[in-house]
Amino acid sequence: MDLLFAAVAAVKETVPAVVSRRRTAGVLTWALLHQIESEVLAEVAASGTHSPRMLGMLRAPAVLGYPKDDRPVSFDGHEFVPPALGAIVDAWRRVN
């Protein structure tokens, strides 16, 4: 479980810089959220510290059917928010 917590911490540490680069977008859309998620996980993966399997556990699974369009992000009606998406939304709100 320590490996999972370490991976979550690495994602949370990386998110603010990535979000700040994207803030000019104005509204956080589903498409942008998924782009940021991919960028964050790629940066964390590049460190070589965390396994792809562990980072995959932090990503939004396709089976949950999160939208990938240009509607604003809302987790209303979703029972689960993956750690990477939750960290991105939290950082987006703090910058706003």
mmCIF file of N, CA, C and O in Angstrom:
data_model
loop_
_atom_site.group_PDB
_atom_site.id
_atom_site.type_symbol
_atom_site.label_atom_id
_atom_site.label_comp_id
_atom_site.label_asym_id
_atom_site.label_seq_id
_atom_site.Cartn_x
_atom_site.Cartn_y
_atom_site.Cartn_z
ATOM 1 N N MET A 1 0.820 -1.188 0.000
ATOM 2 C CA MET A 1 0.000 0.000 0.000
ATOM 3 C C MET A 1 0.869 1.259 0.000
ATOM 4 O O MET A 1 0.463 2.292 -0.494
ATOM 5 N N ASP A 2 2.084 1.156 0.560
ATOM 6 C CA ASP A 2 2.983 2.301 0.567
ATOM 7 C C ASP A 2 3.321 2.752 -0.844
ATOM 8 O O ASP A 2 3.480 3.941 -1.094
ATOM 9 N N LEU A 3 3.429 1.803 -1.780
ATOM 10 C CA LEU A 3 3.724 2.149 -3.164
ATOM 11 C C LEU A 3 2.596 2.972 -3.777
ATOM 12 O O LEU A 3 2.842 3.918 -4.526
ATOM 13 N N LEU A 4 1.368 2.611 -3.442
ATOM 14 C CA LEU A 4 0.222 3.355 -3.942
ATOM 15 C C LEU A 4 0.206 4.772 -3.372
ATOM 16 O O LEU A 4 0.015 5.743 -4.105
ATOM 17 N N PHE A 5 0.434 4.901 -2.089
ATOM 18 C CA PHE A 5 0.457 6.228 -1.465
ATOM 19 C C PHE A 5 1.583 7.085 -2.045
ATOM 20 O O PHE A 5 1.409 8.291 -2.248
ATOM 21 N N ALA A 6 2.719 6.475 -2.318
ATOM 22 C CA ALA A 6 3.843 7.208 -2.909
ATOM 23 C C ALA A 6 3.489 7.677 -4.318
ATOM 24 O O ALA A 6 3.833 8.802 -4.710
ATOM 25 N N ALA A 7 2.813 6.843 -5.084
ATOM 26 C CA ALA A 7 2.408 7.234 -6.439
ATOM 27 C C ALA A 7 1.380 8.357 -6.393
ATOM 28 O O ALA A 7 1.458 9.308 -7.178
ATOM 29 N N VAL A 8 0.423 8.271 -5.485
ATOM 30 C CA VAL A 8 -0.571 9.343 -5.330
ATOM 31 C C VAL A 8 0.129 10.642 -4.941
ATOM 32 O O VAL A 8 -0.181 11.715 -5.491
ATOM 33 N N ALA A 9 1.084 10.566 -4.036
ATOM 34 C CA ALA A 9 1.820 11.760 -3.621
ATOM 35 C C ALA A 9 2.585 12.363 -4.800
ATOM 36 O O ALA A 9 2.618 13.597 -4.957
ATOM 37 N N ALA A 10 3.176 11.534 -5.637
ATOM 38 C CA ALA A 10 3.906 12.029 -6.806
ATOM 39 C C ALA A 10 2.963 12.720 -7.784
ATOM 40 O O ALA A 10 3.303 13.767 -8.352
ATOM 41 N N VAL A 11 1.782 12.152 -7.967
ATOM 42 C CA VAL A 11 0.787 12.781 -8.845
ATOM 43 C C VAL A 11 0.378 14.129 -8.270
ATOM 44 O O VAL A 11 0.366 15.140 -8.980
ATOM 45 N N LYS A 12 0.066 14.165 -6.988
ATOM 46 C CA LYS A 12 -0.358 15.421 -6.361
ATOM 47 C C LYS A 12 0.738 16.477 -6.416
ATOM 48 O O LYS A 12 0.454 17.666 -6.508
ATOM 49 N N GLU A 13 1.985 16.061 -6.376
ATOM 50 C CA GLU A 13 3.109 16.993 -6.453
ATOM 51 C C GLU A 13 3.280 17.549 -7.868
ATOM 52 O O GLU A 13 3.656 18.700 -8.053
ATOM 53 N N THR A 14 2.967 16.744 -8.867
ATOM 54 C CA THR A 14 3.142 17.125 -10.267
ATOM 55 C C THR A 14 1.980 17.965 -10.794
ATOM 56 O O THR A 14 2.164 18.833 -11.646
ATOM 57 N N VAL A 15 0.791 17.722 -10.294
ATOM 58 C CA VAL A 15 -0.422 18.363 -10.810
ATOM 59 C C VAL A 15 -0.372 19.889 -10.850
ATOM 60 O O VAL A 15 -0.723 20.485 -11.868
ATOM 61 N N PRO A 16 0.025 20.582 -9.783
ATOM 62 C CA PRO A 16 -0.046 22.051 -9.825
ATOM 63 C C PRO A 16 0.711 22.692 -10.992
ATOM 64 O O PRO A 16 0.207 23.633 -11.611
ATOM 65 N N ALA A 17 1.882 22.197 -11.316
ATOM 66 C CA ALA A 17 2.650 22.772 -12.422
ATOM 67 C C ALA A 17 1.950 22.552 -13.755
ATOM 68 O O ALA A 17 1.895 23.453 -14.602
ATOM 69 N N VAL A 18 1.397 21.361 -13.940
ATOM 70 C CA VAL A 18 0.701 21.064 -15.193
ATOM 71 C C VAL A 18 -0.564 21.904 -15.299
ATOM 72 O O VAL A 18 -0.855 22.486 -16.348
ATOM 73 N N VAL A 19 -1.306 21.993 -14.224
ATOM 74 C CA VAL A 19 -2.540 22.795 -14.217
ATOM 75 C C VAL A 19 -2.224 24.260 -14.503
ATOM 76 O O VAL A 19 -2.922 24.906 -15.289
ATOM 77 N N SER A 20 -1.164 24.770 -13.907
ATOM 78 C CA SER A 20 -0.841 26.189 -14.122
ATOM 79 C C SER A 20 -0.495 26.467 -15.584
ATOM 80 O O SER A 20 -0.759 27.565 -16.078
ATOM 81 N N ARG A 21 0.062 25.491 -16.275
ATOM 82 C CA ARG A 21 0.359 25.669 -17.703
ATOM 83 C C ARG A 21 -0.912 25.686 -18.550
ATOM 84 O O ARG A 21 -0.912 26.194 -19.657
ATOM 85 N N ARG A 22 -1.995 25.136 -18.036
ATOM 86 C CA ARG A 22 -3.250 25.024 -18.791
ATOM 87 C C ARG A 22 -4.326 26.004 -18.354
ATOM 88 O O ARG A 22 -5.416 26.015 -18.899
ATOM 89 N N ARG A 23 -4.061 26.835 -17.361
ATOM 90 C CA ARG A 23 -5.085 27.701 -16.777
ATOM 91 C C ARG A 23 -5.664 28.709 -17.753
ATOM 92 O O ARG A 23 -6.753 29.208 -17.554
ATOM 93 N N THR A 24 -4.956 29.033 -18.797
ATOM 94 C CA THR A 24 -5.481 30.010 -19.750
ATOM 95 C C THR A 24 -6.715 29.472 -20.471
ATOM 96 O O THR A 24 -7.425 30.240 -21.114
ATOM 97 N N ALA A 25 -6.982 28.180 -20.333
ATOM 98 C CA ALA A 25 -8.146 27.579 -20.985
ATOM 99 C C ALA A 25 -9.449 28.116 -20.389
ATOM 100 O O ALA A 25 -10.491 28.060 -21.040
ATOM 101 N N GLY A 26 -9.410 28.612 -19.164
ATOM 102 C CA GLY A 26 -10.605 29.171 -18.537
ATOM 103 C C GLY A 26 -11.447 28.140 -17.828
ATOM 104 O O GLY A 26 -11.456 28.070 -16.621
ATOM 105 N N VAL A 27 -12.160 27.317 -18.572
ATOM 106 C CA VAL A 27 -13.054 26.315 -18.000
ATOM 107 C C VAL A 27 -12.415 24.939 -18.125
ATOM 108 O O VAL A 27 -11.879 24.588 -19.173
ATOM 109 N N LEU A 28 -12.493 24.184 -17.052
ATOM 110 C CA LEU A 28 -11.987 22.812 -17.087
ATOM 111 C C LEU A 28 -13.041 21.922 -17.729
ATOM 112 O O LEU A 28 -14.102 21.678 -17.153
ATOM 113 N N THR A 29 -12.755 21.482 -18.924
ATOM 114 C CA THR A 29 -13.669 20.582 -19.640
ATOM 115 C C THR A 29 -13.196 19.145 -19.458
ATOM 116 O O THR A 29 -12.052 18.895 -19.044
ATOM 117 N N TRP A 30 -14.068 18.220 -19.806
ATOM 118 C CA TRP A 30 -13.695 16.816 -19.721
ATOM 119 C C TRP A 30 -12.502 16.507 -20.617
ATOM 120 O O TRP A 30 -11.576 15.795 -20.221
ATOM 121 N N ALA A 31 -12.509 17.055 -21.822
ATOM 122 C CA ALA A 31 -11.398 16.805 -22.751
ATOM 123 C C ALA A 31 -10.089 17.324 -22.159
ATOM 124 O O ALA A 31 -9.060 16.625 -22.189
ATOM 125 N N LEU A 32 -10.116 18.527 -21.603
ATOM 126 C CA LEU A 32 -8.917 19.108 -21.008
ATOM 127 C C LEU A 32 -8.495 18.315 -19.777
ATOM 128 O O LEU A 32 -7.301 18.084 -19.558
ATOM 129 N N LEU A 33 -9.440 17.889 -18.976
ATOM 130 C CA LEU A 33 -9.134 17.089 -17.789
ATOM 131 C C LEU A 33 -8.374 15.828 -18.178
ATOM 132 O O LEU A 33 -7.361 15.488 -17.564
ATOM 133 N N HIS A 34 -8.824 15.139 -19.213
ATOM 134 C CA HIS A 34 -8.142 13.917 -19.655
ATOM 135 C C HIS A 34 -6.762 14.222 -20.241
ATOM 136 O O HIS A 34 -5.822 13.448 -20.054
ATOM 137 N N GLN A 35 -6.621 15.362 -20.912
ATOM 138 C CA GLN A 35 -5.305 15.760 -21.430
ATOM 139 C C GLN A 35 -4.333 16.023 -20.282
ATOM 140 O O GLN A 35 -3.177 15.584 -20.318
ATOM 141 N N ILE A 36 -4.815 16.738 -19.277
ATOM 142 C CA ILE A 36 -3.973 17.027 -18.114
ATOM 143 C C ILE A 36 -3.611 15.727 -17.405
ATOM 144 O O ILE A 36 -2.463 15.543 -16.988
ATOM 145 N N GLU A 37 -4.572 14.845 -17.260
ATOM 146 C CA GLU A 37 -4.318 13.557 -16.614
ATOM 147 C C GLU A 37 -3.191 12.817 -17.340
ATOM 148 O O GLU A 37 -2.250 12.321 -16.699
ATOM 149 N N SER A 38 -3.266 12.754 -18.645
ATOM 150 C CA SER A 38 -2.231 12.066 -19.424
ATOM 151 C C SER A 38 -0.868 12.726 -19.248
ATOM 152 O O SER A 38 0.151 12.048 -19.094
ATOM 153 N N GLU A 39 -0.864 14.048 -19.258
ATOM 154 C CA GLU A 39 0.397 14.788 -19.099
ATOM 155 C C GLU A 39 0.996 14.555 -17.721
ATOM 156 O O GLU A 39 2.205 14.314 -17.585
ATOM 157 N N VAL A 40 0.174 14.615 -16.685
ATOM 158 C CA VAL A 40 0.650 14.396 -15.316
ATOM 159 C C VAL A 40 1.222 12.994 -15.171
ATOM 160 O O VAL A 40 2.336 12.802 -14.664
ATOM 161 N N LEU A 41 0.473 12.001 -15.630
ATOM 162 C CA LEU A 41 0.937 10.624 -15.477
ATOM 163 C C LEU A 41 2.191 10.360 -16.304
ATOM 164 O O LEU A 41 3.069 9.597 -15.875
ATOM 165 N N ALA A 42 2.323 10.998 -17.446
ATOM 166 C CA ALA A 42 3.537 10.851 -18.255
ATOM 167 C C ALA A 42 4.742 11.446 -17.535
ATOM 168 O O ALA A 42 5.834 10.864 -17.550
ATOM 169 N N GLU A 43 4.544 12.602 -16.915
ATOM 170 C CA GLU A 43 5.641 13.225 -16.170
ATOM 171 C C GLU A 43 6.057 12.373 -14.985
ATOM 172 O O GLU A 43 7.247 12.206 -14.721
ATOM 173 N N VAL A 44 5.085 11.833 -14.268
ATOM 174 C CA VAL A 44 5.406 10.979 -13.121
ATOM 175 C C VAL A 44 6.086 9.694 -13.609
ATOM 176 O O VAL A 44 7.068 9.241 -13.016
ATOM 177 N N ALA A 45 5.602 9.131 -14.702
ATOM 178 C CA ALA A 45 6.209 7.915 -15.256
ATOM 179 C C ALA A 45 7.649 8.162 -15.688
ATOM 180 O O ALA A 45 8.513 7.288 -15.537
ATOM 181 N N ALA A 46 7.921 9.351 -16.210
ATOM 182 C CA ALA A 46 9.269 9.680 -16.678
ATOM 183 C C ALA A 46 10.296 9.668 -15.549
ATOM 184 O O ALA A 46 11.487 9.469 -15.801
ATOM 185 N N SER A 47 9.833 9.836 -14.332
ATOM 186 C CA SER A 47 10.760 9.796 -13.201
ATOM 187 C C SER A 47 11.319 8.391 -12.999
ATOM 188 O O SER A 47 12.383 8.220 -12.401
ATOM 189 N N GLY A 48 10.586 7.378 -13.495
ATOM 190 C CA GLY A 48 11.025 5.996 -13.354
ATOM 191 C C GLY A 48 10.854 5.429 -11.961
ATOM 192 O O GLY A 48 11.248 4.306 -11.688
ATOM 193 N N THR A 49 10.244 6.185 -11.083
ATOM 194 C CA THR A 49 10.087 5.768 -9.687
ATOM 195 C C THR A 49 8.894 4.847 -9.475
ATOM 196 O O THR A 49 8.904 4.012 -8.586
ATOM 197 N N HIS A 50 7.866 4.989 -10.305
ATOM 198 C CA HIS A 50 6.617 4.260 -10.104
ATOM 199 C C HIS A 50 6.335 3.372 -11.311
ATOM 200 O O HIS A 50 6.531 3.782 -12.455
ATOM 201 N N SER A 51 5.833 2.196 -11.039
ATOM 202 C CA SER A 51 5.562 1.246 -12.120
ATOM 203 C C SER A 51 4.353 1.699 -12.939
ATOM 204 O O SER A 51 3.449 2.357 -12.412
ATOM 205 N N PRO A 52 4.343 1.337 -14.213
ATOM 206 C CA PRO A 52 3.174 1.651 -15.045
ATOM 207 C C PRO A 52 1.889 1.078 -14.454
ATOM 208 O O PRO A 52 0.834 1.706 -14.533
ATOM 209 N N ARG A 53 1.981 -0.088 -13.857
ATOM 210 C CA ARG A 53 0.796 -0.708 -13.229
ATOM 211 C C ARG A 53 0.246 0.168 -12.106
ATOM 212 O O ARG A 53 -0.957 0.389 -11.989
ATOM 213 N N MET A 54 1.155 0.679 -11.278
ATOM 214 C CA MET A 54 0.733 1.519 -10.157
ATOM 215 C C MET A 54 0.112 2.815 -10.676
ATOM 216 O O MET A 54 -0.929 3.254 -10.192
ATOM 217 N N LEU A 55 0.725 3.421 -11.678
ATOM 218 C CA LEU A 55 0.179 4.657 -12.232
ATOM 219 C C LEU A 55 -1.153 4.409 -12.925
ATOM 220 O O LEU A 55 -2.039 5.258 -12.900
ATOM 221 N N GLY A 56 -1.307 3.241 -13.507
ATOM 222 C CA GLY A 56 -2.580 2.878 -14.126
ATOM 223 C C GLY A 56 -3.717 2.832 -13.126
ATOM 224 O O GLY A 56 -4.873 3.089 -13.465
ATOM 225 N N MET A 57 -3.386 2.525 -11.885
ATOM 226 C CA MET A 57 -4.412 2.484 -10.839
ATOM 227 C C MET A 57 -4.918 3.874 -10.482
ATOM 228 O O MET A 57 -5.989 4.017 -9.893
ATOM 229 N N LEU A 58 -4.165 4.903 -10.842
ATOM 230 C CA LEU A 58 -4.551 6.277 -10.513
ATOM 231 C C LEU A 58 -5.317 6.942 -11.642
ATOM 232 O O LEU A 58 -5.908 8.001 -11.466
ATOM 233 N N ARG A 59 -5.311 6.325 -12.804
ATOM 234 C CA ARG A 59 -5.947 6.855 -14.015
ATOM 235 C C ARG A 59 -7.440 6.537 -13.996
ATOM 236 O O ARG A 59 -7.877 5.581 -13.387
ATOM 237 N N ALA A 60 -8.206 7.352 -14.709
ATOM 238 C CA ALA A 60 -9.644 7.112 -14.850
ATOM 239 C C ALA A 60 -9.871 5.891 -15.738
ATOM 240 O O ALA A 60 -9.501 5.908 -16.906
ATOM 241 N N PRO A 61 -10.431 4.820 -15.200
ATOM 242 C CA PRO A 61 -10.673 3.634 -16.026
ATOM 243 C C PRO A 61 -11.773 3.883 -17.060
ATOM 244 O O PRO A 61 -12.781 4.532 -16.771
ATOM 245 N N ALA A 62 -11.556 3.388 -18.251
ATOM 246 C CA ALA A 62 -12.518 3.582 -19.347
ATOM 247 C C ALA A 62 -13.897 3.039 -18.990
ATOM 248 O O ALA A 62 -14.913 3.575 -19.429
ATOM 249 N N VAL A 63 -13.934 1.996 -18.192
ATOM 250 C CA VAL A 63 -15.203 1.359 -17.842
ATOM 251 C C VAL A 63 -16.143 2.311 -17.091
ATOM 252 O O VAL A 63 -17.359 2.135 -17.119
ATOM 253 N N LEU A 64 -15.596 3.343 -16.466
ATOM 254 C CA LEU A 64 -16.443 4.290 -15.740
ATOM 255 C C LEU A 64 -17.145 5.270 -16.670
ATOM 256 O O LEU A 64 -18.071 5.964 -16.267
ATOM 257 N N GLY A 65 -16.695 5.339 -17.894
ATOM 258 C CA GLY A 65 -17.398 6.136 -18.896
ATOM 259 C C GLY A 65 -17.396 7.636 -18.679
ATOM 260 O O GLY A 65 -18.363 8.314 -19.030
ATOM 261 N N TYR A 66 -16.314 8.153 -18.127
ATOM 262 C CA TYR A 66 -16.242 9.608 -17.987
ATOM 263 C C TYR A 66 -16.262 10.234 -19.380
ATOM 264 O O TYR A 66 -15.615 9.736 -20.294
ATOM 265 N N PRO A 67 -16.979 11.334 -19.558
ATOM 266 C CA PRO A 67 -17.028 11.987 -20.872
ATOM 267 C C PRO A 67 -15.643 12.440 -21.321
ATOM 268 O O PRO A 67 -14.736 12.608 -20.505
ATOM 269 N N LYS A 68 -15.509 12.671 -22.605
ATOM 270 C CA LYS A 68 -14.244 13.181 -23.165
ATOM 271 C C LYS A 68 -14.529 14.342 -24.111
ATOM 272 O O LYS A 68 -13.800 14.566 -25.053
ATOM 273 N N ASP A 69 -15.584 15.071 -23.800
ATOM 274 C CA ASP A 69 -16.012 16.161 -24.683
ATOM 275 C C ASP A 69 -15.692 17.516 -24.057
ATOM 276 O O ASP A 69 -14.937 17.595 -23.096
ATOM 277 N N ASP A 70 -16.269 18.564 -24.617
ATOM 278 C CA ASP A 70 -15.968 19.917 -24.170
ATOM 279 C C ASP A 70 -16.965 20.484 -23.167
ATOM 280 O O ASP A 70 -17.017 21.693 -22.961
ATOM 281 N N ARG A 71 -17.728 19.609 -22.524
ATOM 282 C CA ARG A 71 -18.600 20.076 -21.442
ATOM 283 C C ARG A 71 -17.756 20.325 -20.195
ATOM 284 O O ARG A 71 -16.762 19.637 -19.964
ATOM 285 N N PRO A 72 -18.164 21.283 -19.353
ATOM 286 C CA PRO A 72 -17.448 21.500 -18.089
ATOM 287 C C PRO A 72 -17.498 20.244 -17.217
ATOM 288 O O PRO A 72 -18.485 19.504 -17.220
ATOM 289 N N VAL A 73 -16.441 20.030 -16.484
ATOM 290 C CA VAL A 73 -16.333 18.856 -15.612
ATOM 291 C C VAL A 73 -17.303 18.966 -14.448
ATOM 292 O O VAL A 73 -17.404 20.004 -13.806
ATOM 293 N N SER A 74 -18.006 17.883 -14.203
ATOM 294 C CA SER A 74 -18.862 17.751 -13.025
ATOM 295 C C SER A 74 -18.897 16.277 -12.655
ATOM 296 O O SER A 74 -19.172 15.435 -13.506
ATOM 297 N N PHE A 75 -18.613 15.991 -11.408
ATOM 298 C CA PHE A 75 -18.644 14.612 -10.950
ATOM 299 C C PHE A 75 -19.999 14.235 -10.345
ATOM 300 O O PHE A 75 -20.132 13.167 -9.746
ATOM 301 N N ASP A 76 -20.998 15.089 -10.512
ATOM 302 C CA ASP A 76 -22.340 14.751 -10.052
ATOM 303 C C ASP A 76 -22.788 13.468 -10.736
ATOM 304 O O ASP A 76 -22.660 13.323 -11.953
ATOM 305 N N GLY A 77 -23.279 12.552 -9.958
ATOM 306 C CA GLY A 77 -23.751 11.283 -10.504
ATOM 307 C C GLY A 77 -22.668 10.230 -10.638
ATOM 308 O O GLY A 77 -22.943 9.090 -10.986
ATOM 309 N N HIS A 78 -21.429 10.594 -10.360
ATOM 310 C CA HIS A 78 -20.325 9.627 -10.399
ATOM 311 C C HIS A 78 -20.000 9.231 -8.962
ATOM 312 O O HIS A 78 -19.810 10.086 -8.098
ATOM 313 N N GLU A 79 -19.928 7.947 -8.733
ATOM 314 C CA GLU A 79 -19.678 7.460 -7.377
ATOM 315 C C GLU A 79 -18.205 7.424 -7.018
ATOM 316 O O GLU A 79 -17.847 7.368 -5.853
ATOM 317 N N PHE A 80 -17.349 7.429 -8.026
ATOM 318 C CA PHE A 80 -15.919 7.287 -7.791
ATOM 319 C C PHE A 80 -15.155 8.338 -8.590
ATOM 320 O O PHE A 80 -15.437 8.545 -9.763
ATOM 321 N N VAL A 81 -14.213 8.988 -7.937
ATOM 322 C CA VAL A 81 -13.334 9.945 -8.611
ATOM 323 C C VAL A 81 -11.908 9.403 -8.478
ATOM 324 O O VAL A 81 -11.373 9.315 -7.366
ATOM 325 N N PRO A 82 -11.301 9.011 -9.601
ATOM 326 C CA PRO A 82 -9.931 8.496 -9.551
ATOM 327 C C PRO A 82 -8.973 9.529 -8.954
ATOM 328 O O PRO A 82 -9.176 10.742 -9.122
ATOM 329 N N PRO A 83 -7.940 9.068 -8.263
ATOM 330 C CA PRO A 83 -7.016 9.995 -7.599
ATOM 331 C C PRO A 83 -6.428 11.067 -8.510
ATOM 332 O O PRO A 83 -6.336 12.232 -8.112
ATOM 333 N N ALA A 84 -6.051 10.709 -9.717
ATOM 334 C CA ALA A 84 -5.452 11.709 -10.620
ATOM 335 C C ALA A 84 -6.467 12.793 -10.971
ATOM 336 O O ALA A 84 -6.147 13.980 -10.933
ATOM 337 N N LEU A 85 -7.690 12.392 -11.299
ATOM 338 C CA LEU A 85 -8.709 13.381 -11.660
ATOM 339 C C LEU A 85 -9.068 14.260 -10.470
ATOM 340 O O LEU A 85 -9.246 15.472 -10.611
ATOM 341 N N GLY A 86 -9.177 13.670 -9.304
ATOM 342 C CA GLY A 86 -9.496 14.436 -8.103
ATOM 343 C C GLY A 86 -8.428 15.475 -7.809
ATOM 344 O O GLY A 86 -8.738 16.625 -7.474
ATOM 345 N N ALA A 87 -7.159 15.093 -7.946
ATOM 346 C CA ALA A 87 -6.061 16.030 -7.695
ATOM 347 C C ALA A 87 -6.079 17.179 -8.704
ATOM 348 O O ALA A 87 -5.824 18.334 -8.352
ATOM 349 N N ILE A 88 -6.397 16.867 -9.955
ATOM 350 C CA ILE A 88 -6.448 17.901 -10.997
ATOM 351 C C ILE A 88 -7.569 18.889 -10.719
ATOM 352 O O ILE A 88 -7.374 20.111 -10.776
ATOM 353 N N VAL A 89 -8.747 18.383 -10.413
ATOM 354 C CA VAL A 89 -9.888 19.262 -10.140
ATOM 355 C C VAL A 89 -9.606 20.123 -8.909
ATOM 356 O O VAL A 89 -9.894 21.329 -8.906
ATOM 357 N N ASP A 90 -9.032 19.547 -7.867
ATOM 358 C CA ASP A 90 -8.697 20.324 -6.669
ATOM 359 C C ASP A 90 -7.713 21.443 -6.998
ATOM 360 O O ASP A 90 -7.896 22.583 -6.574
ATOM 361 N N ALA A 91 -6.673 21.120 -7.767
ATOM 362 C CA ALA A 91 -5.680 22.135 -8.130
ATOM 363 C C ALA A 91 -6.301 23.207 -9.011
ATOM 364 O O ALA A 91 -5.999 24.394 -8.862
ATOM 365 N N TRP A 92 -7.180 22.802 -9.929
ATOM 366 C CA TRP A 92 -7.835 23.762 -10.815
ATOM 367 C C TRP A 92 -8.655 24.768 -9.999
ATOM 368 O O TRP A 92 -8.632 25.964 -10.257
ATOM 369 N N ARG A 93 -9.367 24.272 -9.006
ATOM 370 C CA ARG A 93 -10.192 25.136 -8.156
ATOM 371 C C ARG A 93 -9.330 26.080 -7.323
ATOM 372 O O ARG A 93 -9.710 27.226 -7.095
ATOM 373 N N ARG A 94 -8.176 25.617 -6.860
ATOM 374 C CA ARG A 94 -7.291 26.467 -6.054
ATOM 375 C C ARG A 94 -6.704 27.602 -6.875
ATOM 376 O O ARG A 94 -6.521 28.709 -6.388
ATOM 377 N N VAL A 95 -6.418 27.327 -8.138
ATOM 378 C CA VAL A 95 -5.827 28.347 -9.005
ATOM 379 C C VAL A 95 -6.886 29.355 -9.430
ATOM 380 O O VAL A 95 -6.594 30.518 -9.653
ATOM 381 N N ASN A 96 -8.118 28.919 -9.514
ATOM 382 C CA ASN A 96 -9.216 29.766 -9.986
ATOM 383 C C ASN A 96 -9.645 30.770 -8.933
ATOM 384 O O ASN A 96 -9.725 30.616 -7.807
#
